[in-house]
Amino acid sequence: MIFELSFIFAGIIAFSVLTYVVLDGFDLGLGILFPLARDHKERGVMMNSVAPVWDGNETWLVLGGGGLFAVFPLAYAVVMPALYMPIIVMLLALVFRGVGFEYRWRSERWRPFWDMAFFGGSLVATLMQGISLGALVQGIQVEGRAYAGGWWDWLSPFSIGTGIALVLGYGLLGATWLVMKTEGPLQARMRGLAIWLGIGTLLAIGAVSLATPFLHPQYLSRWFTFPAAWYSAAVPLLLLIAAFLLFTGLRRGKDIQPFLAAQSLFVLSFIGIGISFYPYIVPPDLTIAAAAAPDESLRFILVGTVILVPIILGYTAYAYWVFRGKVDPNEGYH
């Protein structure tokens, strides 16, 4: 079953979405923390730490969304009407954020406005991503082969909770990124802030994780029915280890360890969602196999994917390698 083309593509899309979260999460988090910079110089250092890579990070969002449309057209047709509002708002916020990112360097008069655009776009985009995820986890009503819910079904206490959780989590990624990339007072302030954001993120992960199994019987059986529960139990145990590494790294003055530990929290949370979802792509009704395009189409798309994904991985890794190390406040990217 796992070697069927539909499951191979489900793995590729899951990888694209996870890579987007891992890479774009910290620069969105940096935008959320932007108002905490004390002056123009600190804001410049924060932006220059992500300037070479931030737009490349969003490539994975396009790949995941485009892949869903091409490979799982039925899932795309069901999910989009259910999430039109948060997805459109998220895309507008990402555009507004990107414009603010570039324009603030060119206009002194309007710089405060573009700084707020960068902060507001980052915050709203993150909140909408979390709400969209929460709406998908809580389930989408399907009748026949079409969305059968209402216009506001995506908005619920659970989806708002996942939105707030993602804001805290991306804030943690942004803070630990700045711990890794900066020095001096900004680094010290972000190190202290990361501790509080880490506590908030873990509390949010715990609250969402406790609520999720009770949303659908499938989720509950996956987490609390043996012997599957023995394997699922590894996720919370690894989360505790990642949390320990996060706080010990921050307390001992490590630069890289807190960032990697914070990223591990996201990877493990993503695996937890995958455990709940499998084998559904749109829970609780639409499975991966049922939503996939015909095998003839999947074989054709697979050829392009095998060529494209390594190229994207290659230039992404090269960009991070070239711009590795601390940011020099006197030089920067712009």
Coordinates of C-alpha atoms in Angstrom, one line a residue:
M1 CA 0.0 0.0 0.0
I2 CA 2.7 2.5 0.9
F3 CA 4.4 2.1 -2.5
E4 CA 1.3 3.2 -4.4
L5 CA 1.8 6.4 -6.3
S6 CA -0.8 8.3 -4.3
F7 CA 1.0 7.5 -1.0
I8 CA 4.3 8.5 -2.5
F9 CA 2.9 11.8 -3.5
A10 CA 1.2 12.2 -0.2
G11 CA 4.7 11.9 1.3
I12 CA 6.2 14.4 -1.1
I13 CA 3.5 17.0 -0.4
A14 CA 3.8 16.4 3.4
F15 CA 7.6 16.9 3.0
S16 CA 7.0 20.2 1.1
V17 CA 4.6 21.5 3.7
L18 CA 6.9 20.5 6.5
T19 CA 9.9 22.1 4.8
Y20 CA 7.9 25.3 4.3
V21 CA 7.0 25.4 8.0
V22 CA 10.6 24.7 9.1
L23 CA 12.1 27.3 6.7
D24 CA 9.5 30.1 6.6
G25 CA 8.4 29.7 10.2
F26 CA 11.4 31.4 11.6
D27 CA 11.3 34.4 9.2
L28 CA 7.6 34.8 9.9
G29 CA 8.4 34.6 13.6
L30 CA 11.1 37.3 13.1
G31 CA 8.4 39.5 11.6
I32 CA 6.1 38.9 14.6
L33 CA 9.0 39.9 16.9
F34 CA 9.9 43.0 14.8
P35 CA 8.2 45.6 17.1
L36 CA 10.5 44.4 19.9
A37 CA 13.6 45.9 18.1
R38 CA 14.8 49.0 20.0
D39 CA 15.9 51.1 17.0
H40 CA 16.4 51.1 13.3
K41 CA 19.8 49.4 13.5
E42 CA 18.4 46.4 15.3
R43 CA 15.5 46.2 12.9
G44 CA 18.1 46.2 10.1
V45 CA 20.0 43.4 11.7
M46 CA 16.9 41.3 12.1
M47 CA 15.9 41.7 8.5
N48 CA 19.4 41.2 7.1
S49 CA 19.5 37.8 9.0
V50 CA 16.8 36.5 6.7
A51 CA 17.1 38.8 3.6
P52 CA 19.0 36.2 1.5
V53 CA 16.6 33.3 2.1
W54 CA 13.1 34.5 3.0
D55 CA 11.6 34.6 -0.5
G56 CA 13.2 31.2 -1.4
N57 CA 11.6 29.7 1.8
E58 CA 8.1 30.5 0.4
T59 CA 8.9 28.3 -2.7
W60 CA 7.9 25.3 -0.7
L61 CA 4.4 26.8 0.0
V62 CA 3.9 27.1 -3.8
L63 CA 5.2 23.5 -4.3
G64 CA 2.8 22.1 -1.6
G65 CA -0.2 24.0 -2.9
G66 CA 0.5 23.3 -6.5
G67 CA 1.2 19.6 -5.8
L68 CA -2.1 19.3 -4.0
F69 CA -3.9 20.7 -7.0
A70 CA -2.1 18.5 -9.5
V71 CA -2.0 15.2 -7.5
F72 CA -5.1 15.3 -5.3
P73 CA -7.6 17.4 -7.4
L74 CA -10.6 16.1 -5.4
A75 CA -9.0 17.1 -2.1
Y76 CA -8.1 20.5 -3.5
A77 CA -11.7 20.9 -4.7
V78 CA -13.0 20.1 -1.2
V79 CA -10.5 22.0 0.9
M80 CA -10.4 25.3 -1.0
P81 CA -14.1 26.1 -0.7
A82 CA -13.9 25.2 3.0
L83 CA -10.9 27.5 3.6
Y84 CA -11.3 30.3 1.0
M85 CA -11.4 33.1 3.6
P86 CA -8.3 32.2 5.7
I87 CA -6.2 31.2 2.7
I88 CA -7.0 34.4 0.8
V89 CA -6.3 36.5 3.8
M90 CA -3.0 34.6 4.4
L91 CA -1.9 35.2 0.8
L92 CA -2.7 38.9 1.0
A93 CA -0.8 39.2 4.2
L94 CA 2.2 37.4 2.7
V95 CA 2.1 39.9 -0.2
F96 CA 1.8 42.9 2.1
R97 CA 4.7 41.5 4.2
G98 CA 6.9 41.1 1.2
V99 CA 6.2 44.6 -0.1
G100 CA 7.0 46.0 3.4
F101 CA 10.2 44.0 3.5
E102 CA 11.6 45.6 0.3
Y103 CA 10.1 49.1 0.5
R104 CA 11.3 49.9 4.0
W105 CA 14.9 50.1 2.7
R106 CA 13.9 52.6 0.0
S107 CA 11.7 55.1 1.8
E108 CA 12.7 56.8 5.0
R109 CA 9.5 58.9 5.2
W110 CA 7.3 55.8 5.0
R111 CA 9.6 53.4 6.8
P112 CA 7.4 53.2 10.0
F113 CA 4.4 52.3 7.8
W114 CA 6.4 49.5 6.0
D115 CA 7.8 48.3 9.3
M116 CA 4.2 47.8 10.5
A117 CA 3.3 46.2 7.2
F118 CA 6.1 43.6 7.7
F119 CA 4.9 43.0 11.3
G120 CA 1.2 42.9 10.5
G121 CA 1.7 40.7 7.4
S122 CA 3.8 38.2 9.4
L123 CA 1.3 38.1 12.2
V124 CA -1.8 37.7 10.1
A125 CA -0.3 35.2 7.7
T126 CA 0.8 33.0 10.7
L127 CA -2.6 33.3 12.4
M128 CA -4.4 32.3 9.2
Q129 CA -2.0 29.4 8.6
G130 CA -2.8 28.1 12.1
I131 CA -6.5 28.6 11.7
S132 CA -6.5 26.8 8.4
L133 CA -4.6 23.9 10.0
G134 CA -7.0 23.8 12.9
A135 CA -10.0 23.8 10.5
L136 CA -8.6 20.9 8.6
V137 CA -7.8 18.9 11.7
Q138 CA -11.3 19.4 13.1
G139 CA -12.7 18.0 9.9
I140 CA -14.4 19.2 6.7
Q141 CA -17.9 18.2 5.9
V142 CA -18.1 16.3 2.6
E143 CA -21.2 15.0 0.7
G144 CA -20.6 13.0 -2.4
R145 CA -17.5 14.6 -3.9
A146 CA -18.0 18.2 -2.8
Y147 CA -17.7 20.5 0.2
A148 CA -21.0 20.5 2.1
G149 CA -20.2 22.9 5.0
G150 CA -20.9 26.6 5.6
W151 CA -18.9 29.7 4.8
W152 CA -17.8 30.2 8.5
D153 CA -17.2 26.5 9.5
W154 CA -13.4 27.2 9.5
L155 CA -13.8 29.6 12.5
S156 CA -14.1 27.7 15.8
P157 CA -12.5 27.8 19.3
F158 CA -10.3 24.9 18.2
S159 CA -9.1 26.6 15.0
I160 CA -8.5 29.9 16.8
G161 CA -6.5 27.9 19.4
T162 CA -4.3 26.4 16.7
G163 CA -3.8 29.9 15.2
I164 CA -2.6 31.3 18.5
A165 CA -0.4 28.2 19.0
L166 CA 1.3 28.8 15.7
V167 CA 1.9 32.4 16.5
L168 CA 3.7 31.4 19.7
G169 CA 5.6 28.6 17.9
Y170 CA 6.8 30.8 15.0
G171 CA 7.7 33.5 17.5
L172 CA 9.9 30.8 19.3
L173 CA 11.5 29.9 15.9
G174 CA 12.2 33.6 15.2
A175 CA 13.7 34.2 18.6
T176 CA 16.0 31.2 18.5
W177 CA 17.0 32.1 14.9
L178 CA 18.1 35.5 16.2
V179 CA 19.9 33.9 19.1
M180 CA 21.8 31.9 16.4
K181 CA 22.5 34.7 14.0
T182 CA 23.1 37.8 16.2
E183 CA 25.3 38.9 19.1
G184 CA 25.2 41.5 21.9
P185 CA 22.1 43.0 23.5
L186 CA 19.7 41.8 20.7
Q187 CA 20.8 38.2 21.2
A188 CA 20.6 38.4 25.0
R189 CA 17.0 39.8 24.8
M190 CA 15.9 37.2 22.3
R191 CA 17.4 34.5 24.5
G192 CA 15.3 35.6 27.4
L193 CA 12.2 36.0 25.2
A194 CA 12.7 32.5 23.8
I195 CA 12.3 30.9 27.2
W196 CA 8.8 32.4 27.6
L197 CA 7.9 31.7 24.1
G198 CA 9.1 28.1 24.6
I199 CA 6.9 27.7 27.7
G200 CA 3.9 29.2 25.8
T201 CA 4.5 27.0 22.7
L202 CA 4.7 23.8 24.8
L203 CA 1.5 24.7 26.7
A204 CA -0.2 25.4 23.4
I205 CA 1.1 22.1 21.9
G206 CA -0.2 20.3 25.0
A207 CA -3.7 21.9 24.8
V208 CA -4.1 21.2 21.1
S209 CA -2.7 17.6 21.5
L210 CA -5.2 16.8 24.3
A211 CA -8.1 18.2 22.3
T212 CA -7.3 16.6 18.9
P213 CA -7.9 12.9 19.8
F214 CA -11.5 13.7 20.9
L215 CA -12.4 15.5 17.6
H216 CA -13.0 12.2 15.7
P217 CA -13.1 8.5 16.7
Q218 CA -10.4 7.7 14.2
Y219 CA -8.0 10.1 16.0
L220 CA -8.8 8.6 19.4
S221 CA -8.3 5.0 18.2
R222 CA -5.0 5.9 16.6
W223 CA -3.6 7.4 19.8
F224 CA -5.1 5.1 22.5
T225 CA -5.6 1.7 20.9
F226 CA -2.9 -0.8 21.3
P227 CA -0.5 -1.9 19.8
A228 CA -0.6 1.4 17.6
A229 CA -0.5 3.5 20.8
W230 CA 3.0 2.1 21.6
Y231 CA 4.4 3.7 18.5
S232 CA 2.4 6.9 18.9
A233 CA 3.7 7.3 22.4
A234 CA 7.2 7.9 21.0
V235 CA 6.1 11.4 19.8
P236 CA 5.3 13.0 23.2
L237 CA 8.4 11.4 24.7
L238 CA 10.6 12.9 21.9
L239 CA 8.8 16.2 22.4
L240 CA 9.9 16.2 26.1
I241 CA 13.5 15.5 25.0
A242 CA 13.4 18.4 22.4
A243 CA 11.9 20.7 25.1
F244 CA 14.8 19.7 27.5
L245 CA 17.4 20.5 24.8
L246 CA 15.7 23.8 24.1
F247 CA 15.7 25.1 27.6
T248 CA 19.2 23.7 28.5
G249 CA 20.6 25.3 25.3
L250 CA 19.1 28.7 26.2
R251 CA 20.2 28.5 29.8
R252 CA 23.8 27.5 28.9
G253 CA 24.3 30.1 26.3
K254 CA 24.3 27.9 23.2
D255 CA 23.7 29.5 19.9
I256 CA 22.6 26.7 17.5
Q257 CA 21.1 24.1 19.9
P258 CA 18.0 26.1 20.8
F259 CA 17.1 26.7 17.2
L260 CA 17.5 23.0 16.3
A261 CA 15.5 22.0 19.4
A262 CA 12.7 24.5 18.5
Q263 CA 12.6 23.1 14.9
S264 CA 12.4 19.6 16.4
L265 CA 9.2 20.6 18.3
F266 CA 7.6 21.5 14.9
V267 CA 8.8 18.4 13.2
L268 CA 7.4 16.2 16.0
S269 CA 4.1 18.1 16.1
F270 CA 3.8 17.6 12.3
I271 CA 4.4 13.8 12.7
G272 CA 1.7 13.8 15.4
I273 CA -0.7 15.4 12.9
G274 CA 0.3 12.8 10.3
I275 CA -0.4 10.0 12.8
S276 CA -3.9 11.4 13.4
F277 CA -4.6 11.9 9.7
Y278 CA -3.4 8.7 8.1
P279 CA -4.8 7.4 5.8
Y280 CA -7.1 10.5 5.3
I281 CA -6.0 13.6 3.4
V282 CA -9.3 15.4 4.3
P283 CA -10.6 13.9 7.5
P284 CA -12.9 12.3 8.4
D285 CA -14.2 11.2 4.9
L286 CA -11.7 11.5 2.1
T287 CA -8.7 9.1 2.0
I288 CA -5.4 9.6 0.2
A289 CA -6.2 6.9 -2.4
A290 CA -9.7 8.2 -3.1
A291 CA -8.6 11.8 -3.6
A292 CA -5.7 11.0 -6.0
A293 CA -5.5 11.7 -9.7
P294 CA -5.3 8.6 -12.1
D295 CA -2.1 6.7 -12.0
E296 CA -1.3 7.7 -15.6
S297 CA -1.2 11.4 -14.5
L298 CA 0.7 10.6 -11.3
R299 CA 3.5 8.8 -13.3
F300 CA 3.9 11.8 -15.6
I301 CA 4.0 14.3 -12.7
L302 CA 6.5 12.0 -10.8
V303 CA 9.1 12.5 -13.5
G304 CA 9.0 16.3 -13.1
T305 CA 9.0 16.0 -9.3
V306 CA 12.0 13.8 -9.2
I307 CA 13.9 16.5 -11.2
L308 CA 12.5 19.6 -9.6
V309 CA 12.7 18.8 -5.9
P310 CA 16.4 18.0 -5.8
I311 CA 17.1 21.3 -7.7
I312 CA 15.1 23.3 -5.1
L313 CA 16.8 21.5 -2.3
G314 CA 20.2 22.1 -3.8
Y315 CA 19.9 25.9 -4.3
T316 CA 18.2 26.3 -0.9
A317 CA 21.1 24.5 0.8
Y318 CA 23.6 26.5 -1.2
A319 CA 22.0 29.8 -0.1
Y320 CA 22.1 28.8 3.6
W321 CA 25.7 27.8 3.2
V322 CA 26.8 31.0 1.5
F323 CA 25.1 33.2 4.2
R324 CA 26.0 31.1 7.2
G325 CA 27.3 32.6 10.4
K326 CA 26.5 35.7 12.4
V327 CA 25.1 38.9 10.8
D328 CA 27.5 41.8 10.6
P329 CA 25.6 44.9 11.8
N330 CA 27.9 47.1 9.7
E331 CA 27.5 45.3 6.4
G332 CA 24.3 43.3 6.0
Y333 CA 22.6 42.2 2.9
H334 CA 20.9 45.4 1.6

